Coordinates of C-alpha atoms in Angstrom, one line a residue:
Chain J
X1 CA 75.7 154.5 172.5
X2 CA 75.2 156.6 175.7
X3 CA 76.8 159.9 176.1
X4 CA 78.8 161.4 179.1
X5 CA 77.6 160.5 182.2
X6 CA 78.2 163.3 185.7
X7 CA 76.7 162.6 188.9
X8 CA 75.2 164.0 190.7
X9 CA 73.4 166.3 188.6
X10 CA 73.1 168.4 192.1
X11 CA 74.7 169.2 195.1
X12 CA 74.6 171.8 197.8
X13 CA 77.7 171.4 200.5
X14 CA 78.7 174.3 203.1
X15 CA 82.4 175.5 203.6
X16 CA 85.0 173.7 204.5
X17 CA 83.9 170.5 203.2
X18 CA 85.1 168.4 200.2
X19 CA 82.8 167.2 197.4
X20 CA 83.6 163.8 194.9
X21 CA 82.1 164.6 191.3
X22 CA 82.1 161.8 189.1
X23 CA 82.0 161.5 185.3
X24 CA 81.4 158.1 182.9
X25 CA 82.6 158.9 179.7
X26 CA 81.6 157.5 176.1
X27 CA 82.7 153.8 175.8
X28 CA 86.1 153.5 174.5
X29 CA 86.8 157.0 174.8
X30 CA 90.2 157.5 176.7
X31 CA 90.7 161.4 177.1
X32 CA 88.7 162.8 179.7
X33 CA 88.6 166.4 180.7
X34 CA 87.1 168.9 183.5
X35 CA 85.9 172.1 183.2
X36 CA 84.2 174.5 185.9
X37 CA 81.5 177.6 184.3
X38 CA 80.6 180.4 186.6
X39 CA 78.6 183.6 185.4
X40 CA 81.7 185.4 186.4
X41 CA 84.7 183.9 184.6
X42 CA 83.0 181.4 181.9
X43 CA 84.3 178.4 181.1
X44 CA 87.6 177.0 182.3
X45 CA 89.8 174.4 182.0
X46 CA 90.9 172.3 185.2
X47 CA 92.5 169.4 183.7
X48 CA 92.9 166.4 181.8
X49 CA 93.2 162.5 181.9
X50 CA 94.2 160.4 179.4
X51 CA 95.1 156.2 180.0
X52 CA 95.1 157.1 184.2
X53 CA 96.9 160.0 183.7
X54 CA 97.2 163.9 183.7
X55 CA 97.8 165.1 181.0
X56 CA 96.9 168.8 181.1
X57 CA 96.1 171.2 184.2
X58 CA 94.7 174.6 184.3
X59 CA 95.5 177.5 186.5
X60 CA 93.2 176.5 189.7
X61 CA 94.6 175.8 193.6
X62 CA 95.8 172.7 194.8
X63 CA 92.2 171.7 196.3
X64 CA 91.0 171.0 192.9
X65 CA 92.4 167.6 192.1
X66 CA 91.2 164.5 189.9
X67 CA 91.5 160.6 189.0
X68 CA 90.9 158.6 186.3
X69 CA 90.6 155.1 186.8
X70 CA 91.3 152.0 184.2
X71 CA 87.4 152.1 183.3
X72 CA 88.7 155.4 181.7
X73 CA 86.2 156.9 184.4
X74 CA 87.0 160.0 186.5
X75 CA 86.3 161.8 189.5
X76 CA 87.5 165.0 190.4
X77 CA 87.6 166.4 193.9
X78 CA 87.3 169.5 195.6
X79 CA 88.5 170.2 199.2
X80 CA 87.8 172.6 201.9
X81 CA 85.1 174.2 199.9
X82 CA 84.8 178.3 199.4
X83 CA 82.1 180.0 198.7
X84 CA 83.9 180.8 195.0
X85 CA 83.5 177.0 194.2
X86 CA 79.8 176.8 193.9
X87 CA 79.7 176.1 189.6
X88 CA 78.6 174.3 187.5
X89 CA 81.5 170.9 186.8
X90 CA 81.2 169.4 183.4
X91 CA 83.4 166.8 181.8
X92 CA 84.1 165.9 178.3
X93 CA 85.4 162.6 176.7
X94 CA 87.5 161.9 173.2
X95 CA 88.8 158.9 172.2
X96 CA 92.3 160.1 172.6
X97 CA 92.1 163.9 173.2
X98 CA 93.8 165.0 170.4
X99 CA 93.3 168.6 168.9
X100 CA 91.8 167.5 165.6
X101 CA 88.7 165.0 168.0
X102 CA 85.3 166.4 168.8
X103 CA 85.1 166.5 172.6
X104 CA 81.4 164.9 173.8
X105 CA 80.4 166.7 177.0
X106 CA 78.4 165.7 180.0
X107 CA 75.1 167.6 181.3
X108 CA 77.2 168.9 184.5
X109 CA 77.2 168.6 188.3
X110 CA 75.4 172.3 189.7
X111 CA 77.7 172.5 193.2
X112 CA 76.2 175.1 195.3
X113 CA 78.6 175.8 198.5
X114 CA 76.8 177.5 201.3
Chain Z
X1 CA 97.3 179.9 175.1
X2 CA 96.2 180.9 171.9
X3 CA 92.9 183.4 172.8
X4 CA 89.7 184.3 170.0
X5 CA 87.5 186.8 169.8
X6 CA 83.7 187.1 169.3
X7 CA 81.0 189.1 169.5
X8 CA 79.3 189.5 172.7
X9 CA 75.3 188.7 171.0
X10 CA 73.8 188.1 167.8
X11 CA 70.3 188.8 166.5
X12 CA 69.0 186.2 163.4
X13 CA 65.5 186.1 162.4
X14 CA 64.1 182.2 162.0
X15 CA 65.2 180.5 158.8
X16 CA 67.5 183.2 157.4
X17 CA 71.3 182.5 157.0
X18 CA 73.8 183.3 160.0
X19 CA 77.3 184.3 160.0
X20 CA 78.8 183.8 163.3
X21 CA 82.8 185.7 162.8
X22 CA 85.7 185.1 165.2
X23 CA 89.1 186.1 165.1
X24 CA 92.0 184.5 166.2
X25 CA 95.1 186.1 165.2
X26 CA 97.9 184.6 167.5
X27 CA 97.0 181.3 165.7
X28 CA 99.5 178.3 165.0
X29 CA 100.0 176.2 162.0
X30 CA 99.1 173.2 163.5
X31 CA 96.2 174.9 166.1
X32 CA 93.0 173.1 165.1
X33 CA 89.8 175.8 165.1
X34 CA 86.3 174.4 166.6
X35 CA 83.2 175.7 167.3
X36 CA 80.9 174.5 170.3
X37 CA 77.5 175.9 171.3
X38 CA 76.1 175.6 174.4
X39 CA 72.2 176.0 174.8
X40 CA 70.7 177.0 178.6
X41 CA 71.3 173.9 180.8
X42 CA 73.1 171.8 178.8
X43 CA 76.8 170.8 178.5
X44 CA 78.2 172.6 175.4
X45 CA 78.1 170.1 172.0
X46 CA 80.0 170.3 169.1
X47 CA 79.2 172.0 165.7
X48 CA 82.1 171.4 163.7
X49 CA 86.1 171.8 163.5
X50 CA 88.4 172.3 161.2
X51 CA 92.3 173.2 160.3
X52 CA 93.0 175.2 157.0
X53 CA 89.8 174.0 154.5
X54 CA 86.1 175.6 154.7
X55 CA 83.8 172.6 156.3
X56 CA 80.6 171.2 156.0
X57 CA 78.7 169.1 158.2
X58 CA 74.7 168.4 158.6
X59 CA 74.8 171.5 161.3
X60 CA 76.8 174.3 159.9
X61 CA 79.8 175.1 157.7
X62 CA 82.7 176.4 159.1
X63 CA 84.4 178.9 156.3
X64 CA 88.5 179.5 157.4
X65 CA 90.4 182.8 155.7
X66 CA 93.2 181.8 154.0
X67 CA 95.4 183.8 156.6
X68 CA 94.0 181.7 159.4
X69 CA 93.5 184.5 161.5
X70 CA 89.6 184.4 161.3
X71 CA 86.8 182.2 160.5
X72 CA 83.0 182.1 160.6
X73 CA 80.5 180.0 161.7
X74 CA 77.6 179.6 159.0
X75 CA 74.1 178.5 160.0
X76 CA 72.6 178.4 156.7
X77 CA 68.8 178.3 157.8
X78 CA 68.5 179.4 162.0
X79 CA 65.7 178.0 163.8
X80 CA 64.5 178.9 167.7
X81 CA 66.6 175.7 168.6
X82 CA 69.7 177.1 167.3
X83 CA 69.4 180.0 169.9
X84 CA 72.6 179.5 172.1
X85 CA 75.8 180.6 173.1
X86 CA 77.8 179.9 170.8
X87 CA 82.2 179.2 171.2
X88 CA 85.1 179.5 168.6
X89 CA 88.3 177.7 170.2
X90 CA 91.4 177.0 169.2
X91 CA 92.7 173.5 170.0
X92 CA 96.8 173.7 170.2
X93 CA 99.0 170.7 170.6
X94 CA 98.3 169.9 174.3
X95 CA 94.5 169.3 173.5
X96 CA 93.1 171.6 175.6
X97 CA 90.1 173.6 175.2
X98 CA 90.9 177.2 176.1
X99 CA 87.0 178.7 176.2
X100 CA 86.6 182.7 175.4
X101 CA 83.2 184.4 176.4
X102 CA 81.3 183.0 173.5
X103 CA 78.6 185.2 171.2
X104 CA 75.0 184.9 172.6
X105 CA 72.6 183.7 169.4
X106 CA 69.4 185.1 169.7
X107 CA 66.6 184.0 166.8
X108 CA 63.7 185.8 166.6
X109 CA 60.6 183.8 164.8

């Protein structure tokens, strides 16, 4: 069974700019969430999709936004870049994102804004 | 959000037992405790969860005070590839994972 997939695994974007991340998650897994890790703060949580919609949202700006589509896939978008939004992205998939499911996470997209 | 805390870093020599503690003392009834690690460029992967028993799994056992308000992480024999940073989280209602700063596993051979 293959796990979580993110791509790219890379990307380096300057300021201003808006990236697409993408993230395949488990077959038959429904739940997919979004996190961002920094040196600084750790990891947080953006937000969640379950069945094509959000679900859950953390405490980031409006320019942070995501999809899910009825593949259960997900992208998540960032607009007008800062130079505070270079991370590292990684998703995570459940089967229905319930508090007692393990969450199976992807490898991460490394953004880099310049 | 409910909120744990750990120690920043751990020292375990290779092969001997480790007890990784956490506290979480604003916990709910129904708040589900699980345990991630995360080892240097890789995604965090799961260890094992659980809500009010002590657990066992192939990696680790997860031992739950009666209270609640603590547990601990046992890695009954560490080896170098269980060097990692290492998260307790509490899983409420909503699902979410709410991440602390994590204790830092380091195994010396």
């Amino acid at each position: 069974k293959a796990g979580v997939t993110q791509t790219p695994r890379y990307l380096i974007k300057t300021r201003g700019q808006q990236v697409t991340l993408s993230c395949s998650p488990i077959s038959g897994h429904r739940s997919v969430s979004w996190y961002q890790q920094t040196p600084g703060q750790g990891l947080q949580f953006l937000f969640e999709y379950f069945s094509e919609t959000q679900r859950n949202k953390g405490n980031f700006p409006g320019r942070f936004s995501g999809r899910q589509f009825s593949n259960s896939r997900s992208e998540m978008n960032v607009s007008t870049l800062e130079l505070g939004d270079s991370a590292l992205y990684l998703c995570a998939s459940s089967l229905g994102g319930n508090r007692f499911e393990k969450l199976f996470f992807g490898s991460g997209t490394q953004l880099s804004v310049l | 959000d409910a909120k744990t805390t750990q120690p920043n870093s751990m020292e375990s020599n290779e092969e001997e037992p480790v007890h990784l503690p956490c506290n979480h003392s604003t916990i709910s009834g129904t708040d589900y405790i699980h345990w991630y690690r995360q080892l240097p460029s890789q995604g965090p992967e799961y260890v094992i969860h659980g809500l009010t028993s002590n657990v066992n799994n192939r990696m680790a056992s997860l031992a739950i005070a009666e209270d609640r308000k603590s547990s601990t992480l046992i890695l009954h024999r560490a080896t170098l590839r269980d060097a990692a940073v290492y998260y307790c989280i509490l899983r409420d209602e909503d699902g979410k994972l709410i991440f602390g700063q994590g204790t830092e596993l380091s195994v010396k051979p």
